[in-house]
């Protein structure tokens, strides 16, 4: 009887530990950006160290950066900034850079891009941010314009 109670207690402690660990890792900053830039597919991991958000009432600022790697080398970098009253922030900027074309960045803003926010909320110091950006960015080595579609799903550290 003692062994049976001991085993049940051990199983309960193990199950509780797993639940606590899952809850803790579920709110870690990070996420990903998936989409396309012209004909090129992009899949980037959001860098928690270079991303953060602030929410004051219905006003929000958010900045997220994503890095695509291949063969342990960074190949693409995307940064997205949005700012303004939720649910439709007035300011939006997107920058895309590629490691092989240093200095040939691609940029877009609220005039050439459309933002559709699916979520922008804060809980326990973590901001959940998800949505889609569609439109065009300009730049590159030949100062041309290319279509871009990016979907993002991020957990960002909330800062004051």
Short mmCIF file of N, CA and C in Angstrom, two decimals:
data_model
loop_
_atom_site.label_atom_id
_atom_site.label_comp_id
_atom_site.label_asym_id
_atom_site.label_seq_id
_atom_site.Cartn_x
_atom_site.Cartn_y
_atom_site.Cartn_z
N UNK A 1 0.81 -1.18 0.00
CA UNK A 1 0.00 0.00 0.00
C UNK A 1 0.87 1.26 0.00
N UNK A 2 1.96 1.24 0.75
CA UNK A 2 2.87 2.36 0.80
C UNK A 2 3.48 2.63 -0.58
N UNK A 3 3.84 1.57 -1.30
CA UNK A 3 4.44 1.72 -2.63
C UNK A 3 3.43 2.34 -3.58
N UNK A 4 2.18 1.89 -3.53
CA UNK A 4 1.14 2.42 -4.41
C UNK A 4 0.95 3.92 -4.16
N UNK A 5 0.88 4.36 -2.91
CA UNK A 5 0.72 5.77 -2.59
C UNK A 5 1.95 6.56 -3.02
N UNK A 6 3.12 5.98 -2.83
CA UNK A 6 4.37 6.63 -3.23
C UNK A 6 4.42 6.82 -4.75
N UNK A 7 4.02 5.80 -5.49
CA UNK A 7 4.02 5.89 -6.96
C UNK A 7 3.03 6.94 -7.43
N UNK A 8 1.83 6.95 -6.83
CA UNK A 8 0.84 7.95 -7.22
C UNK A 8 1.36 9.37 -6.95
N UNK A 9 1.99 9.57 -5.81
CA UNK A 9 2.52 10.88 -5.46
C UNK A 9 3.62 11.28 -6.45
N UNK A 10 4.48 10.35 -6.81
CA UNK A 10 5.55 10.63 -7.78
C UNK A 10 4.99 11.00 -9.13
N UNK A 11 3.96 10.30 -9.56
CA UNK A 11 3.32 10.60 -10.85
C UNK A 11 2.68 11.98 -10.80
N UNK A 12 2.02 12.30 -9.70
CA UNK A 12 1.39 13.63 -9.58
C UNK A 12 2.42 14.74 -9.61
N UNK A 13 3.54 14.55 -8.91
CA UNK A 13 4.61 15.56 -8.92
C UNK A 13 5.18 15.72 -10.32
N UNK A 14 5.38 14.62 -11.00
CA UNK A 14 5.92 14.66 -12.37
C UNK A 14 4.95 15.39 -13.30
N UNK A 15 3.65 15.06 -13.20
CA UNK A 15 2.64 15.70 -14.05
C UNK A 15 2.58 17.20 -13.77
N UNK A 16 2.62 17.60 -12.50
CA UNK A 16 2.60 19.00 -12.14
C UNK A 16 3.84 19.72 -12.67
N UNK A 17 4.99 19.09 -12.56
CA UNK A 17 6.23 19.68 -13.07
C UNK A 17 6.14 19.91 -14.57
N UNK A 18 5.59 18.94 -15.29
CA UNK A 18 5.43 19.09 -16.75
C UNK A 18 4.51 20.24 -17.09
N UNK A 19 3.40 20.38 -16.35
CA UNK A 19 2.47 21.48 -16.60
C UNK A 19 3.11 22.83 -16.33
N UNK A 20 3.86 22.94 -15.26
CA UNK A 20 4.54 24.20 -14.93
C UNK A 20 5.59 24.51 -16.00
N UNK A 21 6.34 23.53 -16.42
CA UNK A 21 7.36 23.75 -17.45
C UNK A 21 6.72 24.16 -18.76
N UNK A 22 5.61 23.54 -19.13
CA UNK A 22 4.91 23.90 -20.36
C UNK A 22 4.39 25.32 -20.30
N UNK A 23 3.82 25.71 -19.16
CA UNK A 23 3.30 27.07 -19.01
C UNK A 23 4.44 28.08 -19.10
N UNK A 24 5.58 27.77 -18.52
CA UNK A 24 6.71 28.70 -18.54
C UNK A 24 7.25 28.86 -19.96
N UNK A 25 7.39 27.77 -20.71
CA UNK A 25 7.92 27.88 -22.06
C UNK A 25 6.91 28.42 -23.05
N UNK A 26 5.63 28.34 -22.73
CA UNK A 26 4.61 28.82 -23.64
C UNK A 26 4.65 30.34 -23.77
N UNK A 27 5.21 31.06 -22.80
CA UNK A 27 5.24 32.51 -22.84
C UNK A 27 6.63 33.07 -23.06
N UNK A 28 7.50 32.34 -23.69
CA UNK A 28 8.84 32.82 -24.01
C UNK A 28 8.77 33.69 -25.26
N UNK A 29 9.46 34.84 -25.27
CA UNK A 29 9.48 35.68 -26.47
C UNK A 29 10.08 34.94 -27.67
N UNK A 30 9.60 35.28 -28.84
CA UNK A 30 10.07 34.68 -30.08
C UNK A 30 8.93 34.57 -31.07
N UNK A 31 9.06 33.68 -32.02
CA UNK A 31 8.03 33.46 -33.03
C UNK A 31 8.64 33.34 -34.40
N UNK A 32 7.80 33.55 -35.43
CA UNK A 32 8.34 33.45 -36.78
C UNK A 32 7.57 34.30 -37.77
N UNK A 33 8.25 34.59 -38.87
CA UNK A 33 7.70 35.33 -40.00
C UNK A 33 7.81 34.41 -41.20
N UNK A 34 6.69 34.23 -41.91
CA UNK A 34 6.66 33.37 -43.08
C UNK A 34 6.00 34.13 -44.23
N UNK A 35 6.55 33.98 -45.42
CA UNK A 35 5.94 34.63 -46.56
C UNK A 35 6.82 34.60 -47.78
N UNK A 36 6.64 35.63 -48.61
CA UNK A 36 7.42 35.69 -49.83
C UNK A 36 7.82 37.13 -50.13
N UNK A 37 8.95 37.25 -50.78
CA UNK A 37 9.49 38.51 -51.24
C UNK A 37 9.73 38.32 -52.73
N UNK A 38 8.88 38.89 -53.56
CA UNK A 38 8.93 38.57 -54.99
C UNK A 38 8.66 37.09 -55.15
N UNK A 39 9.53 36.40 -55.83
CA UNK A 39 9.41 34.95 -56.02
C UNK A 39 10.12 34.15 -54.92
N UNK A 40 10.83 34.84 -54.05
CA UNK A 40 11.65 34.17 -53.03
C UNK A 40 10.85 33.91 -51.76
N UNK A 41 10.77 32.64 -51.33
CA UNK A 41 10.10 32.35 -50.05
C UNK A 41 10.98 32.79 -48.88
N UNK A 42 10.34 33.25 -47.81
CA UNK A 42 11.05 33.64 -46.60
C UNK A 42 10.46 32.89 -45.41
N UNK A 43 11.32 32.43 -44.53
CA UNK A 43 10.90 31.84 -43.26
C UNK A 43 11.95 32.24 -42.24
N UNK A 44 11.55 33.12 -41.34
CA UNK A 44 12.51 33.73 -40.41
C UNK A 44 12.10 33.49 -38.97
N UNK A 45 13.07 33.26 -38.12
CA UNK A 45 12.85 33.17 -36.68
C UNK A 45 12.95 34.57 -36.08
N UNK A 46 11.99 34.94 -35.24
CA UNK A 46 12.01 36.25 -34.61
C UNK A 46 13.04 36.25 -33.48
N UNK A 47 13.88 37.25 -33.47
CA UNK A 47 14.93 37.38 -32.46
C UNK A 47 14.36 38.07 -31.21
N UNK A 48 14.23 37.34 -30.09
CA UNK A 48 13.69 37.96 -28.88
C UNK A 48 14.55 39.11 -28.36
N UNK A 49 15.86 39.06 -28.59
CA UNK A 49 16.75 40.11 -28.11
C UNK A 49 16.61 41.41 -28.89
N UNK A 50 16.07 41.35 -30.10
CA UNK A 50 15.95 42.54 -30.95
C UNK A 50 14.50 42.94 -31.18
N UNK A 51 13.58 42.43 -30.35
CA UNK A 51 12.16 42.69 -30.55
C UNK A 51 11.50 43.03 -29.21
N UNK A 52 10.55 43.97 -29.24
CA UNK A 52 9.84 44.37 -28.02
C UNK A 52 8.59 45.15 -28.40
N UNK A 53 7.71 45.35 -27.42
CA UNK A 53 6.48 46.09 -27.66
C UNK A 53 6.07 46.86 -26.41
N UNK A 54 5.32 47.94 -26.62
CA UNK A 54 4.76 48.75 -25.54
C UNK A 54 3.29 48.99 -25.86
N UNK A 55 2.45 48.83 -24.85
CA UNK A 55 1.03 49.15 -25.00
C UNK A 55 0.65 50.09 -23.86
N UNK A 56 0.09 51.25 -24.20
CA UNK A 56 -0.42 52.20 -23.22
C UNK A 56 -1.84 52.54 -23.62
N UNK A 57 -2.80 52.00 -22.90
CA UNK A 57 -4.20 52.16 -23.27
C UNK A 57 -4.46 51.50 -24.60
N UNK A 58 -4.89 52.29 -25.60
CA UNK A 58 -5.11 51.74 -26.93
C UNK A 58 -3.98 52.09 -27.89
N UNK A 59 -2.91 52.70 -27.37
CA UNK A 59 -1.76 53.05 -28.19
C UNK A 59 -0.70 51.96 -28.07
N UNK A 60 -0.08 51.61 -29.18
CA UNK A 60 0.92 50.54 -29.17
C UNK A 60 2.11 50.89 -30.05
N UNK A 61 3.27 50.44 -29.60
CA UNK A 61 4.50 50.47 -30.38
C UNK A 61 5.04 49.05 -30.38
N UNK A 62 5.47 48.56 -31.53
CA UNK A 62 6.07 47.23 -31.59
C UNK A 62 7.17 47.23 -32.63
N UNK A 63 8.22 46.51 -32.31
CA UNK A 63 9.33 46.32 -33.23
C UNK A 63 9.72 44.86 -33.16
N UNK A 64 9.77 44.20 -34.31
CA UNK A 64 10.24 42.82 -34.32
C UNK A 64 11.23 42.63 -35.44
N UNK A 65 12.20 41.77 -35.17
CA UNK A 65 13.25 41.46 -36.14
C UNK A 65 13.31 39.96 -36.32
N UNK A 66 13.41 39.54 -37.56
CA UNK A 66 13.53 38.13 -37.87
C UNK A 66 14.75 37.85 -38.70
N UNK A 67 15.35 36.70 -38.47
CA UNK A 67 16.56 36.32 -39.19
C UNK A 67 16.35 34.95 -39.82
N UNK A 68 16.68 34.83 -41.10
CA UNK A 68 16.64 33.55 -41.80
C UNK A 68 18.06 33.03 -41.89
N UNK A 69 18.25 31.79 -41.54
CA UNK A 69 19.59 31.20 -41.61
C UNK A 69 19.56 29.97 -42.50
N UNK A 70 20.67 29.72 -43.14
CA UNK A 70 20.87 28.51 -43.94
C UNK A 70 22.33 28.12 -43.78
N UNK A 71 22.58 26.86 -43.53
CA UNK A 71 23.95 26.38 -43.32
C UNK A 71 24.67 27.19 -42.25
N UNK A 72 23.94 27.49 -41.16
CA UNK A 72 24.48 28.24 -40.02
C UNK A 72 24.95 29.65 -40.37
N UNK A 73 24.44 30.21 -41.46
CA UNK A 73 24.79 31.57 -41.85
C UNK A 73 23.51 32.38 -42.04
N UNK A 74 23.52 33.63 -41.57
CA UNK A 74 22.37 34.50 -41.78
C UNK A 74 22.27 34.83 -43.26
N UNK A 75 21.08 34.63 -43.83
CA UNK A 75 20.89 34.94 -45.24
C UNK A 75 19.94 36.10 -45.47
N UNK A 76 19.01 36.33 -44.55
CA UNK A 76 18.06 37.42 -44.71
C UNK A 76 17.70 37.98 -43.34
N UNK A 77 17.38 39.27 -43.33
CA UNK A 77 17.00 39.96 -42.10
C UNK A 77 15.77 40.80 -42.41
N UNK A 78 14.73 40.68 -41.57
CA UNK A 78 13.50 41.46 -41.74
C UNK A 78 13.23 42.21 -40.45
N UNK A 79 12.92 43.49 -40.55
CA UNK A 79 12.49 44.25 -39.38
C UNK A 79 11.16 44.93 -39.70
N UNK A 80 10.27 44.86 -38.73
CA UNK A 80 8.93 45.43 -38.85
C UNK A 80 8.69 46.34 -37.66
N UNK A 81 8.22 47.55 -37.92
CA UNK A 81 7.88 48.48 -36.87
C UNK A 81 6.46 48.96 -37.12
N UNK A 82 5.65 48.97 -36.06
CA UNK A 82 4.32 49.56 -36.16
C UNK A 82 4.06 50.38 -34.91
N UNK A 83 3.28 51.46 -35.09
CA UNK A 83 3.04 52.39 -34.00
C UNK A 83 1.73 53.12 -34.24
N UNK A 84 0.94 53.27 -33.17
CA UNK A 84 -0.29 54.05 -33.27
C UNK A 84 -1.43 53.43 -32.49
N UNK A 85 -2.62 53.98 -32.70
CA UNK A 85 -3.82 53.52 -32.01
C UNK A 85 -4.26 52.16 -32.55
N UNK A 86 -4.55 51.25 -31.63
CA UNK A 86 -5.06 49.93 -32.03
C UNK A 86 -6.54 50.04 -32.32
N UNK A 87 -7.08 49.31 -33.23
CA UNK A 87 -6.53 48.17 -33.93
C UNK A 87 -5.87 48.51 -35.27
N UNK A 88 -5.75 49.81 -35.58
CA UNK A 88 -5.21 50.23 -36.88
C UNK A 88 -4.08 51.23 -36.69
N UNK A 89 -2.85 50.76 -36.35
CA UNK A 89 -1.74 51.69 -36.13
C UNK A 89 -1.44 52.51 -37.37
N UNK A 90 -1.19 53.80 -37.18
CA UNK A 90 -0.98 54.73 -38.30
C UNK A 90 0.39 54.58 -38.95
N UNK A 91 1.40 54.22 -38.18
CA UNK A 91 2.75 54.12 -38.73
C UNK A 91 3.15 52.66 -38.92
N UNK A 92 3.77 52.40 -40.05
CA UNK A 92 4.20 51.05 -40.40
C UNK A 92 5.45 51.15 -41.26
N UNK A 93 6.46 50.37 -40.92
CA UNK A 93 7.62 50.29 -41.80
C UNK A 93 8.16 48.87 -41.79
N UNK A 94 8.67 48.46 -42.93
CA UNK A 94 9.22 47.13 -43.13
C UNK A 94 10.54 47.28 -43.87
N UNK A 95 11.55 46.57 -43.40
CA UNK A 95 12.84 46.57 -44.08
C UNK A 95 13.30 45.13 -44.25
N UNK A 96 13.79 44.82 -45.44
CA UNK A 96 14.31 43.49 -45.76
C UNK A 96 15.73 43.67 -46.29
N UNK A 97 16.66 42.89 -45.74
CA UNK A 97 18.05 42.94 -46.19
C UNK A 97 18.56 41.52 -46.39
N UNK A 98 19.45 41.36 -47.35
CA UNK A 98 20.03 40.05 -47.64
C UNK A 98 21.54 40.11 -47.44
N UNK A 99 22.10 39.07 -46.85
CA UNK A 99 23.53 39.04 -46.54
C UNK A 99 24.38 39.16 -47.80
N UNK A 100 23.95 38.58 -48.92
CA UNK A 100 24.77 38.62 -50.14
C UNK A 100 24.72 39.98 -50.82
N UNK A 101 23.76 40.84 -50.46
CA UNK A 101 23.65 42.18 -51.06
C UNK A 101 23.73 43.25 -49.98
N UNK A 102 24.84 43.29 -49.25
CA UNK A 102 24.98 44.27 -48.17
C UNK A 102 24.75 45.68 -48.70
N UNK A 103 23.92 46.42 -47.99
CA UNK A 103 23.64 47.80 -48.37
C UNK A 103 22.51 47.93 -49.37
N UNK A 104 22.04 46.83 -49.94
CA UNK A 104 20.95 46.88 -50.92
C UNK A 104 19.65 46.47 -50.23
N UNK A 105 19.20 47.30 -49.31
CA UNK A 105 18.00 46.99 -48.53
C UNK A 105 16.74 47.32 -49.30
N UNK A 106 15.66 46.69 -48.87
CA UNK A 106 14.34 46.91 -49.44
C UNK A 106 13.48 47.51 -48.34
N UNK A 107 12.69 48.56 -48.68
CA UNK A 107 11.89 49.23 -47.67
C UNK A 107 10.48 49.48 -48.17
N UNK A 108 9.57 49.47 -47.20
CA UNK A 108 8.19 49.84 -47.47
C UNK A 108 7.60 50.49 -46.23
N UNK A 109 6.50 51.21 -46.42
CA UNK A 109 5.83 51.86 -45.29
C UNK A 109 4.32 51.80 -45.49
N UNK A 110 3.61 52.59 -44.72
CA UNK A 110 2.15 52.57 -44.77
C UNK A 110 1.56 52.98 -46.10
N UNK A 111 2.34 53.64 -46.95
CA UNK A 111 1.85 54.03 -48.27
C UNK A 111 1.88 52.87 -49.26
N UNK A 112 2.84 51.96 -49.10
CA UNK A 112 2.98 50.86 -50.05
C UNK A 112 2.61 49.50 -49.45
N UNK A 113 2.31 49.47 -48.16
CA UNK A 113 2.01 48.22 -47.47
C UNK A 113 0.67 48.30 -46.74
N UNK A 114 0.00 47.18 -46.67
CA UNK A 114 -1.24 47.07 -45.89
C UNK A 114 -1.01 46.09 -44.75
N UNK A 115 -1.45 46.46 -43.57
CA UNK A 115 -1.30 45.64 -42.38
C UNK A 115 -2.67 45.15 -41.93
N UNK A 116 -2.77 43.86 -41.70
CA UNK A 116 -3.98 43.29 -41.12
C UNK A 116 -3.57 42.61 -39.81
N UNK A 117 -3.94 43.24 -38.69
CA UNK A 117 -3.60 42.68 -37.39
C UNK A 117 -4.65 41.65 -36.98
N UNK A 118 -4.19 40.45 -36.62
CA UNK A 118 -5.08 39.43 -36.10
C UNK A 118 -5.12 39.49 -34.58
N UNK A 119 -3.96 39.85 -33.97
CA UNK A 119 -3.89 39.94 -32.51
C UNK A 119 -2.81 40.92 -32.10
N UNK A 120 -3.11 41.69 -31.06
CA UNK A 120 -2.14 42.56 -30.41
C UNK A 120 -2.63 42.71 -28.98
N UNK A 121 -2.13 41.88 -28.08
CA UNK A 121 -2.59 41.88 -26.70
C UNK A 121 -1.43 41.60 -25.76
N UNK A 122 -1.59 42.01 -24.50
CA UNK A 122 -0.54 41.82 -23.50
C UNK A 122 -1.06 41.03 -22.32
N UNK A 123 -0.22 40.08 -21.85
CA UNK A 123 -0.51 39.29 -20.66
C UNK A 123 0.80 38.97 -19.97
N UNK A 124 0.89 39.31 -18.69
CA UNK A 124 2.06 38.96 -17.87
C UNK A 124 3.39 39.38 -18.49
N UNK A 125 3.46 40.58 -19.04
CA UNK A 125 4.71 41.08 -19.59
C UNK A 125 5.07 40.58 -20.97
N UNK A 126 4.19 39.82 -21.60
CA UNK A 126 4.41 39.32 -22.95
C UNK A 126 3.31 39.85 -23.87
N UNK A 127 3.70 40.39 -25.01
CA UNK A 127 2.75 40.89 -26.00
C UNK A 127 2.62 39.87 -27.12
N UNK A 128 1.39 39.44 -27.38
CA UNK A 128 1.10 38.55 -28.51
C UNK A 128 0.77 39.43 -29.71
N UNK A 129 1.48 39.21 -30.79
CA UNK A 129 1.31 40.01 -31.99
C UNK A 129 1.28 39.09 -33.19
N UNK A 130 0.20 39.15 -33.96
CA UNK A 130 0.14 38.35 -35.18
C UNK A 130 -0.64 39.12 -36.24
N UNK A 131 -0.32 38.82 -37.49
CA UNK A 131 -1.00 39.48 -38.58
C UNK A 131 -0.32 39.20 -39.90
N UNK A 132 -0.72 39.99 -40.91
CA UNK A 132 -0.20 39.83 -42.26
C UNK A 132 0.09 41.20 -42.86
N UNK A 133 1.18 41.28 -43.60
CA UNK A 133 1.54 42.48 -44.34
C UNK A 133 1.58 42.11 -45.81
N UNK A 134 0.92 42.91 -46.64
CA UNK A 134 0.96 42.71 -48.09
C UNK A 134 1.25 44.06 -48.75
N UNK A 135 1.85 44.01 -49.91
CA UNK A 135 2.12 45.24 -50.65
C UNK A 135 3.41 45.15 -51.41
N UNK A 136 4.11 46.28 -51.47
CA UNK A 136 5.35 46.35 -52.24
C UNK A 136 6.44 47.04 -51.42
N UNK A 137 7.66 46.58 -51.64
CA UNK A 137 8.84 47.23 -51.07
C UNK A 137 9.74 47.66 -52.22
N UNK A 138 10.50 48.71 -51.99
CA UNK A 138 11.39 49.24 -53.02
C UNK A 138 12.82 49.23 -52.52
N UNK A 139 13.76 49.13 -53.48
CA UNK A 139 15.18 49.19 -53.13
C UNK A 139 15.97 48.19 -53.93
N UNK A 140 16.92 47.58 -53.26
CA UNK A 140 17.78 46.62 -53.94
C UNK A 140 18.85 47.31 -54.75
N UNK A 141 19.69 46.54 -55.39
CA UNK A 141 20.81 47.12 -56.15
C UNK A 141 20.36 47.96 -57.34
N UNK A 142 19.15 47.69 -57.88
CA UNK A 142 18.68 48.42 -59.05
C UNK A 142 17.51 49.35 -58.75
N UNK A 143 17.26 49.65 -57.46
CA UNK A 143 16.15 50.52 -57.04
C UNK A 143 14.84 50.12 -57.71
N UNK A 144 14.47 48.87 -57.57
CA UNK A 144 13.23 48.37 -58.15
C UNK A 144 12.18 48.12 -57.07
N UNK A 145 11.00 47.75 -57.48
CA UNK A 145 9.89 47.46 -56.57
C UNK A 145 9.51 46.00 -56.72
N UNK A 146 9.28 45.34 -55.58
CA UNK A 146 8.87 43.92 -55.58
C UNK A 146 7.72 43.71 -54.63
N UNK A 147 6.84 42.75 -54.95
CA UNK A 147 5.74 42.44 -54.04
C UNK A 147 6.25 41.68 -52.82
N UNK A 148 5.56 41.87 -51.70
CA UNK A 148 5.90 41.17 -50.47
C UNK A 148 4.61 40.77 -49.76
N UNK A 149 4.62 39.57 -49.22
CA UNK A 149 3.54 39.08 -48.36
C UNK A 149 4.19 38.36 -47.19
N UNK A 150 3.95 38.85 -45.99
CA UNK A 150 4.53 38.25 -44.80
C UNK A 150 3.47 38.06 -43.73
N UNK A 151 3.42 36.88 -43.16
CA UNK A 151 2.58 36.61 -42.00
C UNK A 151 3.50 36.45 -40.81
N UNK A 152 3.13 37.03 -39.68
CA UNK A 152 3.97 36.96 -38.49
C UNK A 152 3.14 36.52 -37.29
N UNK A 153 3.79 35.79 -36.43
CA UNK A 153 3.19 35.33 -35.18
C UNK A 153 4.29 35.44 -34.14
N UNK A 154 4.15 36.41 -33.22
CA UNK A 154 5.25 36.71 -32.31
C UNK A 154 4.79 36.87 -30.88
N UNK A 155 5.68 36.52 -29.98
CA UNK A 155 5.55 36.85 -28.57
C UNK A 155 6.71 37.78 -28.25
N UNK A 156 6.40 39.01 -27.85
CA UNK A 156 7.41 40.03 -27.61
C UNK A 156 7.42 40.44 -26.15
N UNK A 157 8.59 40.78 -25.66
CA UNK A 157 8.68 41.29 -24.28
C UNK A 157 8.01 42.66 -24.24
N UNK A 158 7.18 42.87 -23.23
CA UNK A 158 6.54 44.17 -23.07
C UNK A 158 7.47 45.07 -22.26
N UNK A 159 7.76 46.24 -22.82
CA UNK A 159 8.62 47.21 -22.15
C UNK A 159 7.83 48.48 -21.90
N UNK A 160 8.29 49.26 -20.92
CA UNK A 160 7.60 50.53 -20.59
C UNK A 160 8.22 51.69 -21.31
#
